[in-house]
Amino acid sequence: MGSPLRIKAGSEEYPLYLAPGLLAGAGSLLREQGLAGKVLVVTNPKVGALYLSRLQAGLEAADFIVTTVTIPDGESYKRLDQLTKVYDAAVACRLERDSLVLALGGGVIGDLAGFAAATYLRGVKLVQVPTTLLAQVDSSIGGKVAVNHRAGKNLIGAFYQPTAVLSDPETLGTLDQREFKTGLAEIIKVGLIGDRELDAFLRQESAAVKQQQIGALLNIIRRACAFKARIVDEDVRESGQRVILNYGHTIGHALEAETDYDHFRHGEAVAIGMVGAAKLSVALGLATPELTQATLDLLGEYELPTAIPGLSAKKLMTRMAWDKKVKDGKLRFVLSPDLGKTLVKGDVPPEAILAVLRSMGAV
């Protein structure tokens, strides 16, 4: 299996295990971390049907006491009433401070279960077991946990690091192509904003990536996780450099919220947002048009969306006003002067943003 990737977040540190076949051995890995006792597994019906029995058997073989709570599948269920279901299950099984909340699923489950772990008994141990590509490279590491509010995405949340992350790439084999590609968008983002070797690999080895060859997957997942880990260690609470990980997310989150979280997958919205960020960088004189073309070329290679399908530009601007990067009432954008580079620009002229949105298909 090899050594785990060590994720540092300020004074905290935890292992990220990345290898095929981890689910069955989850119990023994967690015991090696000194964990024991009760486990509340949070999952959804689809993931539970595929992987829960295998995971639970491994946990029980290592003498963990397992309880399960199931949340409906989909971003629209990452909300407070579903969070209450997790609290109710934790109370019913008498979860204790040293007990575990284990998130088995994609980003919705990881975020919601993580926020429950952060707040129940003022914090119980959290284990992330991400089963989607997006969750394996993004939401399962870094300690950002949250639920959505009707006004915007992830407005109610916390910074809370997991005790361990177990990523099994074999779970990606059951993803539909749309879900697989939404995870690729976050990996593409890492290449565009900082890891030029990853960017080159994605362009040169697209056939291997799209065929989900295990060697290619392990390479891009590990590189994306390592990049994010470096940024998180330098800025645990997103007060500085960590904001660059939100490249493409200002427009992306607005798209998700404006369509009630049921039209775009997260990575699809971020892909469109990265095109918007590149176009805005060019419009403000920070980059040459080649940046936009390079972004479009790579997203096109992986058949990710790059346009806004007729939504109101002004309504999207209103959604952006709730963005977490807003400071002193002024919207800040993560932009790029060139491939592999980023900068954060405050007080971007609204007319420039509107023009870019309309150039991408907004009305």
Coordinates of N, CA and C in Angstrom, one line a residue, residues 54-217:
R54 N -19.1 -4.1 3.0 CA -17.7 -4.3 3.0 C -17.0 -3.5 4.1
L55 N -17.3 -2.2 4.2 CA -16.7 -1.4 5.2 C -17.1 -1.8 6.6
Q56 N -18.4 -2.1 6.8 CA -18.9 -2.5 8.1 C -18.2 -3.8 8.6
A57 N -18.1 -4.8 7.7 CA -17.5 -6.0 8.1 C -16.0 -5.8 8.5
G58 N -15.3 -4.9 7.8 CA -13.9 -4.6 8.3 C -13.9 -3.9 9.6
L59 N -14.8 -3.0 9.8 CA -14.9 -2.3 11.1 C -15.2 -3.3 12.3
E60 N -16.2 -4.1 12.1 CA -16.6 -5.0 13.1 C -15.5 -6.1 13.4
A61 N -14.8 -6.5 12.3 CA -13.7 -7.4 12.5 C -12.6 -6.9 13.4
A62 N -12.5 -5.5 13.5 CA -11.6 -4.8 14.3 C -12.2 -4.4 15.6
D63 N -13.4 -4.9 15.9 CA -14.1 -4.7 17.2 C -14.7 -3.3 17.4
F64 N -15.0 -2.6 16.3 CA -15.7 -1.4 16.3 C -17.2 -1.7 16.5
I65 N -17.9 -0.9 17.1 CA -19.4 -1.0 17.3 C -20.0 0.0 16.3
V66 N -20.7 -0.5 15.3 CA -21.1 0.3 14.1 C -22.6 0.6 14.1
T67 N -23.0 1.9 14.0 CA -24.3 2.3 13.7 C -24.3 3.1 12.4
T68 N -25.4 3.1 11.7 CA -25.5 3.7 10.4 C -26.6 4.7 10.3
V69 N -26.4 5.8 9.7 CA -27.5 6.8 9.4 C -27.4 7.1 7.9
T70 N -28.5 7.1 7.2 CA -28.6 7.3 5.7 C -29.2 8.7 5.4
I71 N -28.5 9.4 4.6 CA -29.0 10.7 4.1 C -29.3 10.6 2.6
P72 N -30.4 11.2 2.1 CA -30.7 11.1 0.7 C -29.6 11.7 -0.2
D73 N -29.5 11.2 -1.4 CA -28.4 11.5 -2.3 C -28.6 12.8 -2.9
G74 N -27.6 13.7 -2.9 CA -27.7 15.0 -3.7 C -27.4 16.2 -2.9
E75 N -26.9 17.2 -3.6 CA -26.4 18.5 -3.0 C -27.6 19.2 -2.3
S76 N -28.8 19.0 -2.8 CA -30.0 19.7 -2.2 C -30.3 19.2 -0.8
Y77 N -29.7 18.0 -0.4 CA -29.9 17.5 0.9 C -28.8 17.9 1.9
K78 N -27.9 18.7 1.5 CA -26.8 19.2 2.4 C -27.4 20.4 3.2
R79 N -28.3 20.1 4.1 CA -29.0 21.2 4.8 C -29.3 20.8 6.2
L80 N -29.8 21.8 6.9 CA -29.9 21.6 8.4 C -30.9 20.5 8.8
D81 N -32.0 20.3 8.1 CA -32.9 19.2 8.6 C -32.2 17.8 8.5
Q82 N -31.4 17.6 7.5 CA -30.7 16.4 7.4 C -29.6 16.3 8.4
L83 N -29.0 17.4 8.8 CA -28.0 17.4 9.8 C -28.6 16.9 11.1
T84 N -29.8 17.3 11.4 CA -30.5 16.9 12.6 C -30.7 15.4 12.7
K85 N -30.9 14.8 11.5 CA -30.9 13.3 11.5 C -29.7 12.7 12.0
V86 N -28.5 13.3 11.7 CA -27.2 12.7 12.1 C -27.1 12.9 13.7
Y87 N -27.5 14.1 14.1 CA -27.5 14.3 15.6 C -28.4 13.3 16.3
D88 N -29.6 13.1 15.8 CA -30.5 12.2 16.4 C -29.9 10.8 16.5
A89 N -29.2 10.3 15.4 CA -28.6 9.0 15.4 C -27.5 9.0 16.4
A90 N -26.7 10.1 16.5 CA -25.6 10.1 17.5 C -26.1 10.0 18.9
V91 N -27.2 10.7 19.2 CA -27.8 10.6 20.5 C -28.3 9.2 20.8
A92 N -29.0 8.6 19.8 CA -29.6 7.3 20.0 C -28.6 6.2 20.2
C93 N -27.4 6.3 19.6 CA -26.3 5.3 19.9 C -25.4 5.7 21.0
R94 N -25.7 6.8 21.6 CA -24.9 7.4 22.7 C -23.4 7.5 22.3
L95 N -23.2 8.2 21.2 CA -21.9 8.5 20.8 C -21.1 9.3 21.9
E96 N -19.9 9.0 22.1 CA -19.1 9.7 23.1 C -18.0 10.5 22.5
R97 N -17.3 11.3 23.3 CA -16.3 12.2 22.8 C -15.2 11.5 22.0
D98 N -14.9 10.3 22.4 CA -13.8 9.5 21.7 C -14.4 8.6 20.6
S99 N -15.7 8.7 20.4 CA -16.3 7.9 19.3 C -15.9 8.5 17.9
L100 N -16.3 7.8 16.9 CA -16.0 8.3 15.5 C -17.3 8.6 14.7
V101 N -17.3 9.6 14.0 CA -18.2 9.8 12.9 C -17.5 9.5 11.6
L102 N -18.0 8.6 10.8 CA -17.3 8.2 9.6 C -18.1 8.5 8.4
A103 N -17.6 9.3 7.5 CA -18.3 9.8 6.3 C -18.0 8.9 5.1
L104 N -19.0 8.1 4.7 CA -18.8 7.2 3.6 C -19.6 7.7 2.4
G105 N -19.0 8.4 1.5 CA -19.7 8.9 0.3 C -18.9 10.0 -0.3
G106 N -19.6 10.9 -1.1 CA -19.0 12.0 -1.8 C -18.9 13.2 -0.9
G107 N -18.8 14.4 -1.6 CA -18.6 15.6 -0.9 C -19.8 16.0 0.0
V108 N -21.0 15.7 -0.4 CA -22.2 16.1 0.4 C -22.1 15.4 1.7
I109 N -21.9 14.1 1.7 CA -21.8 13.3 2.9 C -20.6 13.7 3.7
G110 N -19.5 14.0 3.1 CA -18.3 14.4 3.8 C -18.5 15.7 4.5
D111 N -19.1 16.7 3.8 CA -19.3 18.0 4.4 C -20.3 17.9 5.6
L112 N -21.5 17.2 5.3 CA -22.5 17.2 6.3 C -22.1 16.4 7.6
A113 N -21.5 15.2 7.3 CA -21.0 14.4 8.5 C -19.9 15.1 9.2
G114 N -19.1 15.8 8.5 CA -18.0 16.5 9.1 C -18.5 17.6 10.0
F115 N -19.5 18.4 9.5 CA -20.1 19.4 10.4 C -20.7 18.8 11.6
A116 N -21.4 17.7 11.4 CA -22.0 17.0 12.6 C -20.9 16.6 13.6
A117 N -19.8 16.1 13.1 CA -18.7 15.7 14.0 C -18.1 16.9 14.7
A118 N -18.0 18.0 14.0 CA -17.4 19.2 14.6 C -18.2 19.8 15.7
T119 N -19.5 19.6 15.7 CA -20.4 20.3 16.6 C -21.1 19.3 17.6
Y120 N -21.1 18.0 17.4 CA -21.7 17.2 18.4 C -20.8 17.0 19.5
L121 N -21.3 17.2 20.8 CA -20.4 17.2 22.0 C -19.2 18.1 21.8
R122 N -19.4 19.2 21.1 CA -18.3 20.1 20.8 C -17.1 19.5 20.0
G123 N -17.4 18.4 19.4 CA -16.3 17.8 18.6 C -16.0 16.3 18.9
V124 N -16.4 15.4 18.0 CA -16.0 14.0 18.1 C -15.0 13.7 16.9
K125 N -14.4 12.6 16.9 CA -13.4 12.3 15.9 C -14.1 12.0 14.6
L126 N -13.5 12.4 13.5 CA -14.0 12.3 12.2 C -13.1 11.5 11.3
V127 N -13.6 10.6 10.5 CA -12.9 9.8 9.5 C -13.6 10.0 8.2
Q128 N -12.9 10.4 7.2 CA -13.4 10.6 5.8 C -13.1 9.4 5.0
V129 N -14.1 8.8 4.4 CA -13.9 7.7 3.4 C -14.6 8.1 2.1
P130 N -13.9 8.9 1.3 CA -14.5 9.5 0.1 C -14.6 8.4 -1.0
T131 N -15.8 8.4 -1.6 CA -16.0 7.4 -2.7 C -16.2 8.0 -4.1
T132 N -16.0 9.3 -4.2 CA -16.1 10.0 -5.5 C -14.7 10.6 -5.7
L133 N -14.4 10.8 -7.0 CA -13.1 11.5 -7.3 C -13.1 12.9 -6.8
L134 N -14.2 13.6 -6.8 CA -14.2 15.0 -6.3 C -13.9 15.0 -4.8
A135 N -14.5 14.1 -4.1 CA -14.3 14.1 -2.6 C -12.9 13.6 -2.3
Q136 N -12.3 12.7 -3.1 CA -11.0 12.2 -2.8 C -9.9 13.3 -3.0
V137 N -10.1 14.2 -3.9 CA -9.1 15.3 -4.1 C -9.4 16.6 -3.5
D138 N -10.7 16.8 -3.0 CA -11.1 18.1 -2.6 C -11.7 18.1 -1.2
S139 N -12.9 17.7 -1.0 CA -13.6 18.0 0.2 C -13.2 17.1 1.4
S140 N -12.6 16.0 1.1 CA -12.2 15.1 2.3 C -10.9 15.6 3.0
I141 N -10.2 16.5 2.4 CA -9.0 17.0 3.0 C -9.1 18.5 3.2
G142 N -8.4 19.0 4.2 CA -8.4 20.4 4.4 C -9.3 20.9 5.5
G143 N -10.3 20.1 6.0 CA -11.0 20.4 7.2 C -12.1 21.4 7.0
K144 N -12.6 21.7 5.8 CA -13.7 22.6 5.6 C -15.0 21.7 5.6
V145 N -15.9 21.9 6.5 CA -17.1 21.2 6.6 C -18.3 22.2 6.7
A146 N -19.4 21.8 6.2 CA -20.5 22.8 6.1 C -21.8 22.2 5.6
V147 N -22.9 22.9 5.8 CA -24.2 22.7 5.1 C -24.6 24.0 4.4
N148 N -25.5 23.8 3.4 CA -25.9 25.0 2.6 C -27.0 25.7 3.3
H149 N -27.2 27.0 3.0 CA -28.3 27.8 3.3 C -29.0 28.2 2.0
R150 N -30.3 28.5 2.1 CA -31.0 28.8 0.8 C -30.4 30.0 0.1
A151 N -29.7 30.9 0.8 CA -29.1 32.0 0.2 C -27.8 31.7 -0.5
G152 N -27.1 30.6 -0.1 CA -25.8 30.3 -0.7 C -25.2 29.0 -0.2
K153 N -24.2 28.6 -0.9 CA -23.5 27.3 -0.6 C -22.6 27.4 0.6
N154 N -22.6 26.4 1.5 CA -21.6 26.3 2.6 C -21.6 27.5 3.5
L155 N -22.7 28.2 3.7 CA -22.7 29.4 4.5 C -22.7 29.0 6.0
I156 N -23.0 27.8 6.3 CA -23.0 27.4 7.7 C -22.0 26.3 7.9
G157 N -20.9 26.5 8.5 CA -19.8 25.5 8.6 C -18.7 25.8 9.6
A158 N -17.7 25.0 9.5 CA -16.6 25.2 10.4 C -15.3 24.6 9.8
F159 N -14.2 24.9 10.4 CA -12.9 24.3 10.1 C -12.7 23.2 11.1
Y160 N -12.7 21.9 10.6 CA -12.5 20.8 11.5 C -11.8 19.7 10.8
Q161 N -10.6 19.4 11.2 CA -9.8 18.4 10.5 C -10.2 16.9 10.9
P162 N -10.1 16.0 9.9 CA -10.4 14.6 10.2 C -9.2 14.0 11.0
T163 N -9.5 12.9 11.5 CA -8.4 12.1 12.2 C -7.7 11.2 11.2
A164 N -8.4 10.8 10.1 CA -7.8 10.1 9.0 C -8.7 10.2 7.8
V165 N -8.0 10.0 6.6 CA -8.7 9.9 5.3 C -8.3 8.6 4.7
L166 N -9.3 7.8 4.2 CA -9.1 6.6 3.6 C -9.7 6.7 2.2
S167 N -8.8 6.7 1.1 CA -9.3 6.9 -0.3 C -9.0 5.6 -1.0
D168 N -10.0 5.0 -1.5 CA -9.9 3.7 -2.3 C -10.3 4.0 -3.7
P169 N -9.3 4.1 -4.6 CA -9.7 4.4 -6.0 C -10.6 3.3 -6.7
E170 N -10.7 2.1 -6.1 CA -11.6 1.1 -6.7 C -13.0 1.6 -6.6
T171 N -13.4 2.5 -5.7 CA -14.8 3.0 -5.6 C -15.1 3.8 -6.9
L172 N -14.1 4.3 -7.6 CA -14.4 5.2 -8.7 C -14.9 4.4 -9.9
G173 N -14.7 3.1 -9.9 CA -15.2 2.3 -11.0 C -16.7 2.2 -11.1
T174 N -17.4 2.6 -10.0 CA -18.9 2.5 -10.1 C -19.5 3.9 -10.3
L175 N -18.6 4.9 -10.5 CA -19.1 6.3 -10.8 C -19.6 6.3 -12.3
D176 N -20.7 7.1 -12.5 CA -21.0 7.3 -13.9 C -20.1 8.4 -14.5
Q177 N -20.0 8.5 -15.8 CA -19.0 9.3 -16.4 C -19.2 10.8 -16.0
R178 N -20.4 11.2 -15.8 CA -20.6 12.6 -15.4 C -20.0 12.9 -14.0
E179 N -20.2 12.0 -13.1 CA -19.7 12.2 -11.8 C -18.1 12.1 -11.8
F180 N -17.6 11.2 -12.6 CA -16.1 11.1 -12.7 C -15.5 12.4 -13.2
K181 N -16.2 12.9 -14.2 CA -15.7 14.2 -14.8 C -15.8 15.4 -13.9
T182 N -16.8 15.4 -13.0 CA -16.9 16.5 -12.1 C -15.7 16.5 -11.1
G183 N -15.2 15.3 -10.8 CA -14.0 15.3 -10.0 C -12.8 15.7 -10.7
L184 N -12.7 15.4 -12.0 CA -11.6 15.8 -12.8 C -11.4 17.3 -12.9
A185 N -12.6 18.0 -12.8 CA -12.5 19.5 -12.8 C -11.7 20.1 -11.7
E186 N -11.8 19.5 -10.5 CA -11.0 20.0 -9.4 C -9.5 19.7 -9.6
I187 N -9.2 18.5 -10.2 CA -7.8 18.2 -10.5 C -7.3 19.1 -11.6
I188 N -8.1 19.4 -12.6 CA -7.6 20.3 -13.6 C -7.3 21.7 -13.0
K189 N -8.1 22.1 -12.0 CA -7.9 23.4 -11.4 C -6.5 23.4 -10.7
V190 N -6.1 22.3 -10.1 CA -4.8 22.3 -9.4 C -3.7 22.5 -10.5
G191 N -3.9 21.9 -11.6 CA -2.9 22.1 -12.7 C -2.9 23.5 -13.2
L192 N -4.0 24.1 -13.4 CA -4.1 25.4 -13.9 C -3.5 26.5 -12.9
I193 N -3.7 26.2 -11.6 CA -3.2 27.3 -10.7 C -1.9 27.0 -10.0
G194 N -1.2 25.9 -10.3 CA 0.0 25.7 -9.6 C 0.9 24.5 -9.9
D195 N 0.3 23.4 -10.2 CA 1.1 22.2 -10.5 C 1.3 22.0 -12.0
R196 N 2.3 22.5 -12.6 CA 2.5 22.5 -14.0 C 2.7 21.0 -14.5
E197 N 3.4 20.2 -13.7 CA 3.6 18.8 -14.1 C 2.2 18.1 -14.2
L198 N 1.4 18.4 -13.2 CA 0.0 17.8 -13.3 C -0.7 18.3 -14.5
D199 N -0.6 19.5 -14.8 CA -1.3 20.1 -16.0 C -0.8 19.4 -17.3
A200 N 0.5 19.2 -17.3 CA 1.1 18.5 -18.5 C 0.7 17.1 -18.6
F201 N 0.6 16.4 -17.5 CA 0.2 15.0 -17.5 C -1.3 14.9 -18.0
L202 N -2.1 15.8 -17.5 CA -3.5 15.8 -17.9 C -3.7 16.0 -19.4
R203 N -2.8 16.8 -20.0 CA -2.9 17.1 -21.4 C -2.3 16.0 -22.2
Q204 N -1.2 15.4 -21.7 CA -0.5 14.4 -22.5 C -1.1 13.0 -22.4
E205 N -1.6 12.7 -21.2 CA -2.1 11.3 -20.9 C -3.6 11.3 -20.7
S206 N -4.3 12.1 -21.5 CA -5.8 12.2 -21.3 C -6.5 10.8 -21.6
A207 N -5.9 10.0 -22.5 CA -6.5 8.7 -22.8 C -6.5 7.8 -21.6
A208 N -5.3 7.8 -20.9 CA -5.2 6.9 -19.7 C -6.1 7.4 -18.6
V209 N -6.2 8.7 -18.4 CA -7.1 9.3 -17.4 C -8.5 8.9 -17.7
K210 N -9.0 9.2 -18.9 CA -10.4 8.9 -19.2 C -10.7 7.4 -19.2
Q211 N -9.7 6.6 -19.4 CA -10.0 5.1 -19.3 C -9.9 4.7 -17.8
Q212 N -9.6 5.6 -16.9 CA -9.4 5.3 -15.5 C -8.4 4.2 -15.2
Q213 N -7.3 4.3 -15.9 CA -6.2 3.4 -15.6 C -5.7 3.7 -14.2
I214 N -5.5 2.6 -13.4 CA -5.2 2.8 -12.0 C -3.9 3.6 -11.8
G215 N -2.9 3.4 -12.6 CA -1.7 4.2 -12.4 C -1.9 5.7 -12.6
A216 N -2.6 6.0 -13.7 CA -2.9 7.4 -14.0 C -3.8 8.0 -12.8
L217 N -4.8 7.3 -12.4 CA -5.6 7.8 -11.3 C -4.8 8.0 -10.0

